[in-house]
Amino acid sequence: MHLMKSEMNNVINNIFYFCE
């Protein structure tokens, strides 16, 4: 579960980075 949350956060961060 913890890993899943970390992975989701990574994906969101990646999207935000791409959107910037």
Coordinates of C-alpha atoms in Angstrom, one line a residue:
M1 CA 0.0 0.0 0.0
H2 CA 2.8 2.4 0.9
L3 CA 4.6 1.6 -2.3
M4 CA 1.4 2.2 -4.3
K5 CA 0.9 5.6 -2.8
S6 CA 4.5 6.5 -3.6
E7 CA 4.1 5.3 -7.2
M8 CA 0.9 7.4 -7.5
N9 CA 2.6 10.4 -6.1
N10 CA 5.5 9.9 -8.6
V11 CA 3.0 9.7 -11.5
I12 CA 1.2 12.9 -10.4
N13 CA 4.5 14.7 -10.0
N14 CA 5.5 13.6 -13.5
I15 CA 2.2 14.9 -14.9
F16 CA 2.6 18.2 -13.1
Y17 CA 6.2 18.4 -14.4
F18 CA 5.0 17.7 -17.9
C19 CA 2.2 20.3 -17.6
E20 CA 4.7 22.9 -16.4

